[in-house]
mmCIF file of C-alpha atoms in Angstrom:
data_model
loop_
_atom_site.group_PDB
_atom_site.id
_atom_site.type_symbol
_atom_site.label_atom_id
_atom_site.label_comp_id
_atom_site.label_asym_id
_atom_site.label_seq_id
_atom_site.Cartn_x
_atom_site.Cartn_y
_atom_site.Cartn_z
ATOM 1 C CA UNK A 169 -6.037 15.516 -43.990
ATOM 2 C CA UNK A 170 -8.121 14.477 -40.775
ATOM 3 C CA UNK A 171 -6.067 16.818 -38.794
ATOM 4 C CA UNK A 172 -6.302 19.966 -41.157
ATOM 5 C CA UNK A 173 -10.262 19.461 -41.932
ATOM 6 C CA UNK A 174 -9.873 19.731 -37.743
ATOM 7 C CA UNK A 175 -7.526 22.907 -37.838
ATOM 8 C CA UNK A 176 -10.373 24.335 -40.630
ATOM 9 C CA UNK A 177 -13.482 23.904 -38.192
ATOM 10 C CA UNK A 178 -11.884 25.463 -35.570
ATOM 11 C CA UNK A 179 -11.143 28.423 -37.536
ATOM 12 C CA UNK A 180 -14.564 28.684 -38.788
ATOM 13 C CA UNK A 181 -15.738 28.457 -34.779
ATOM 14 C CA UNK A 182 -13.306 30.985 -33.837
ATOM 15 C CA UNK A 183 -14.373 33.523 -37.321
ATOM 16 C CA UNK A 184 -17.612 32.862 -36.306
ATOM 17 C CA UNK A 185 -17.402 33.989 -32.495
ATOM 18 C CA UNK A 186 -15.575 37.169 -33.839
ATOM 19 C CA UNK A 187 -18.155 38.024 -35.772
ATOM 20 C CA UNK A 188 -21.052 37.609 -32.832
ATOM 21 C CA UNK A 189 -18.393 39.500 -30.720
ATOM 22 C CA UNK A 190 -18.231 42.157 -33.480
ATOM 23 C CA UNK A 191 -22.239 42.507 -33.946
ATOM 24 C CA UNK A 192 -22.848 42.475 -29.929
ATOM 25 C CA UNK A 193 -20.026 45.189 -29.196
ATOM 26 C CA UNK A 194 -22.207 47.361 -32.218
ATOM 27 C CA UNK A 195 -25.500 46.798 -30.314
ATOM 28 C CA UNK A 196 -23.973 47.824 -27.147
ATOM 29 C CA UNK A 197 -22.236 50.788 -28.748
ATOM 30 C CA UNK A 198 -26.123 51.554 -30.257
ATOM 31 C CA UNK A 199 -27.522 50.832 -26.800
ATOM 32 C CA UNK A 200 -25.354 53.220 -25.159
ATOM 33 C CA UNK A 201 -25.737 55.649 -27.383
ATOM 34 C CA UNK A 202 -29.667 55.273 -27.642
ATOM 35 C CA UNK A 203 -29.670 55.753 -23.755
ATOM 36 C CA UNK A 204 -27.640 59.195 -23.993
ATOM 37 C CA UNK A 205 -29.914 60.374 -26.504
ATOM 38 C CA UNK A 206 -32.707 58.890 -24.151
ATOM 39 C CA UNK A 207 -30.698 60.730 -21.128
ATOM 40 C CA UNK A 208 -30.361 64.372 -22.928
ATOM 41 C CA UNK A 209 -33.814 64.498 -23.697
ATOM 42 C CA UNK A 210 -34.260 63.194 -27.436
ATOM 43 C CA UNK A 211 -32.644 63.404 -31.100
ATOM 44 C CA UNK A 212 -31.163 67.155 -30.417
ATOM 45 C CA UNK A 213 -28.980 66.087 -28.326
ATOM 46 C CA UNK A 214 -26.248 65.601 -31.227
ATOM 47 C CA UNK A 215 -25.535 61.857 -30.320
ATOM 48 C CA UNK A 216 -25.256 59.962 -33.408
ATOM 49 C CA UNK A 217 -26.377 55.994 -33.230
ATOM 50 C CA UNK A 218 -23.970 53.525 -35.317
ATOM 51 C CA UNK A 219 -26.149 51.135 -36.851
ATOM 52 C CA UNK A 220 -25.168 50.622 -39.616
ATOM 53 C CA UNK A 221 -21.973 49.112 -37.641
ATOM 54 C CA UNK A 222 -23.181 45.304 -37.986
ATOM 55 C CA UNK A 223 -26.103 42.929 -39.957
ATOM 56 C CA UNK A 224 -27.449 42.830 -36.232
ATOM 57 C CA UNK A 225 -27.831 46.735 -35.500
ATOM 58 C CA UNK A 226 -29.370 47.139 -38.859
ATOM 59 C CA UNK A 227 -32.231 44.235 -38.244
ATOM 60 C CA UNK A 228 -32.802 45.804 -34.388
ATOM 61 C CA UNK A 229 -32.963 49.799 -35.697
ATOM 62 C CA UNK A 230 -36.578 49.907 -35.838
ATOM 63 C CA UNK A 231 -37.131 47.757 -32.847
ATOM 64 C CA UNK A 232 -34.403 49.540 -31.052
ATOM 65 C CA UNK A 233 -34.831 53.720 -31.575
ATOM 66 C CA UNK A 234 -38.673 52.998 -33.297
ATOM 67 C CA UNK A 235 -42.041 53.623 -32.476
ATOM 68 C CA UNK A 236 -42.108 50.212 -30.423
ATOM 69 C CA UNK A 237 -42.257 48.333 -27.659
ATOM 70 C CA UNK A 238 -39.199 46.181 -27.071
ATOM 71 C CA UNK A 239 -38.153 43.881 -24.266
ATOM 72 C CA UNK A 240 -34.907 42.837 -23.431
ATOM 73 C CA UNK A 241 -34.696 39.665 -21.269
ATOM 74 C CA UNK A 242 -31.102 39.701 -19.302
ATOM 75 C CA UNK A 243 -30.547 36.118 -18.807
ATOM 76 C CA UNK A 244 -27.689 36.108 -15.121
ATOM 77 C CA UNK A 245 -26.682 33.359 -13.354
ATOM 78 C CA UNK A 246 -26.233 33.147 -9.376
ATOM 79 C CA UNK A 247 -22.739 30.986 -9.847
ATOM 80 C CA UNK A 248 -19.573 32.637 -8.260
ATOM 81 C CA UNK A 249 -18.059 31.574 -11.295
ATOM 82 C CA UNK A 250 -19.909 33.273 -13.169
ATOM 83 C CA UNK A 251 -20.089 36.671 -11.519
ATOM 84 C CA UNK A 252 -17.954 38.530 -14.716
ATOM 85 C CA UNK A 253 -20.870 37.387 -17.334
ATOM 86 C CA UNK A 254 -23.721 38.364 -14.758
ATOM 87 C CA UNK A 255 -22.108 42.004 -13.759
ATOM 88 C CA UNK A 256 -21.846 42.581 -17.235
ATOM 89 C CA UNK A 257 -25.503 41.199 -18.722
ATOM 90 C CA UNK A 258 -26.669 43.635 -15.268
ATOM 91 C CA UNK A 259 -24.642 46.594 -16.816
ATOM 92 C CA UNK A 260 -25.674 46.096 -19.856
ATOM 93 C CA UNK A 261 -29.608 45.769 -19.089
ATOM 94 C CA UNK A 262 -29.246 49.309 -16.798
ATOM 95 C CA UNK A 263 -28.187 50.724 -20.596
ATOM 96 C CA UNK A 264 -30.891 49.264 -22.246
ATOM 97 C CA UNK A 265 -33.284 50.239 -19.614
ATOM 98 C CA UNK A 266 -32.758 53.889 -19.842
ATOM 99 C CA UNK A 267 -34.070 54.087 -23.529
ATOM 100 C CA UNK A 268 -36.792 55.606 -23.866
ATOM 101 C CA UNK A 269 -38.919 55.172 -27.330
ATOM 102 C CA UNK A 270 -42.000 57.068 -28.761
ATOM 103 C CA UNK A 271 -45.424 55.892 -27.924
ATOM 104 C CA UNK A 272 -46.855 53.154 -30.617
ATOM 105 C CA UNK A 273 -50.415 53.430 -29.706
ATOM 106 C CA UNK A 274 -51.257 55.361 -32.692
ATOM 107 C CA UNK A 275 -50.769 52.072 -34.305
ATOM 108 C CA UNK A 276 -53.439 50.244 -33.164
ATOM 109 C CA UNK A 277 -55.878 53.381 -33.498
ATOM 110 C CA UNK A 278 -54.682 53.558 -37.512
ATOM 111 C CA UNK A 279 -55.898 49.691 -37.563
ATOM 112 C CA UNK A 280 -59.413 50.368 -35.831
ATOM 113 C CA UNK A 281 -60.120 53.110 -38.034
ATOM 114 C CA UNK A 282 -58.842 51.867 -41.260
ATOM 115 C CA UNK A 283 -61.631 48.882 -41.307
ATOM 116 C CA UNK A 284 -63.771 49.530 -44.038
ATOM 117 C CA UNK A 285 -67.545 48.220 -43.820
ATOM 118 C CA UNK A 286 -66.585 45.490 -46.425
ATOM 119 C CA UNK A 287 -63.686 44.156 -44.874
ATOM 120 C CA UNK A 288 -64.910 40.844 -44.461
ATOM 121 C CA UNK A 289 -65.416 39.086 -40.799
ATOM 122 C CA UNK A 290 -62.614 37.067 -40.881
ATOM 123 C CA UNK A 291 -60.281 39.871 -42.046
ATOM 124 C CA UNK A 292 -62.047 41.853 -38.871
ATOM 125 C CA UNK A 293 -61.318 39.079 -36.798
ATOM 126 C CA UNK A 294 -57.581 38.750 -37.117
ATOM 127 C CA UNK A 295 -57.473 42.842 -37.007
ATOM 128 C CA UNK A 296 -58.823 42.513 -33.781
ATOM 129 C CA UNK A 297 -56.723 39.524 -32.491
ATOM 130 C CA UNK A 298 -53.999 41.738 -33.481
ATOM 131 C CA UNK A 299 -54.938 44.771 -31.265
ATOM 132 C CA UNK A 300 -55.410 42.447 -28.428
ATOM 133 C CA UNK A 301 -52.225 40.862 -28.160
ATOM 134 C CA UNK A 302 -50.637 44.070 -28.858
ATOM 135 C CA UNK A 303 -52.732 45.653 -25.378
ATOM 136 C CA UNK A 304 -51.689 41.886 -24.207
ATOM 137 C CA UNK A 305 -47.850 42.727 -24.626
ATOM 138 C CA UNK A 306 -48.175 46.290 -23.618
ATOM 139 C CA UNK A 307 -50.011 45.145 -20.327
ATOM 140 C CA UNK A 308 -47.203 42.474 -19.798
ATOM 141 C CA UNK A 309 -44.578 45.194 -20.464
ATOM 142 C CA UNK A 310 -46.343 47.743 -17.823
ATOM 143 C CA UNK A 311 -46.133 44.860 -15.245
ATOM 144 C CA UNK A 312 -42.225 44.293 -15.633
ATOM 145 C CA UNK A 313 -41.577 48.244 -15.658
ATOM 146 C CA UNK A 314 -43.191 47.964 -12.079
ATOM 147 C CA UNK A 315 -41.712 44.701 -11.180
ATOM 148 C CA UNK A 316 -38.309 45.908 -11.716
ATOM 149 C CA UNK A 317 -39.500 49.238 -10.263
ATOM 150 C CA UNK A 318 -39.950 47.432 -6.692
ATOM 151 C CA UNK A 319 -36.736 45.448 -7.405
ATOM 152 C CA UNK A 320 -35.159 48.380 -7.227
#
């Protein structure tokens, strides 16, 4: 019994990294595809993006083809041993790069102008904590986009 409660964990561990596998190959199928659309010069291009391939690419659809700003963080390692993993993660980043998304600052004009003059203070307040780590993240996203710029 000891030994097949063993066999069934590792079964579960193995079903389990098949199905990460499965949902990262979609993303990266969506990712490429996002950066040919990206590459052609928008939606006409004919390219059709499979997310509804995995739970993941269905979650990330907004974030990923939306009217957003989304960072990707490619975590590499400077180990020879792990030079596969860290030629990929770099391959896979270049992708992901070359997506380009519309522009979300009508977003935070719709929340400016959408204040009534009896939205209370504190509802005011949190609007405009909102906006400002919204300019905060767009500010920190401009920085990167140079950073890597003059990496390159």
């Amino acid at each position: 019994d000891i030994g097949r409660g063993g066999t069934q964990n590792n079964s579960k561990r193995l079903n389990e990294g098949a199905n990460i596998n499965r949902s990262l190959l979609a993303l990266a199928n969506c990712i490429s595809a996002l950066a040919d659309i990206s590459k052609r010069g928008g939606a006409a291009s004919g390219t059709h993006v499979p997310y509804r391939d995995s739970k993941l690419t269905r979650l990330l659809k907004d974030s990923l083809g939306g009217e957003c700003r989304t960072m990707m963080i490619a975590n590499v390692s400077p180990a020879s041993d792990q030079f596969d993993e860290t030629l990929n993660t770099l391959k896979y980043a270049d992708r992901a790069k070359r997506i380009k998304t519309k522009d979300a600052s009508n977003r935070t004009k719709k929340v400016r102008s959408s204040m009534a003059p009896n939205v209370s203070l504190s509802q005011r307040g949190e609007a405009a904590r909102v906006v400002a780590r919204q300019r905060a993240a767009e500010r920190s996203a401009a920085v990167q986009s140079e950073n890597i710029k003059k990496a390159e």
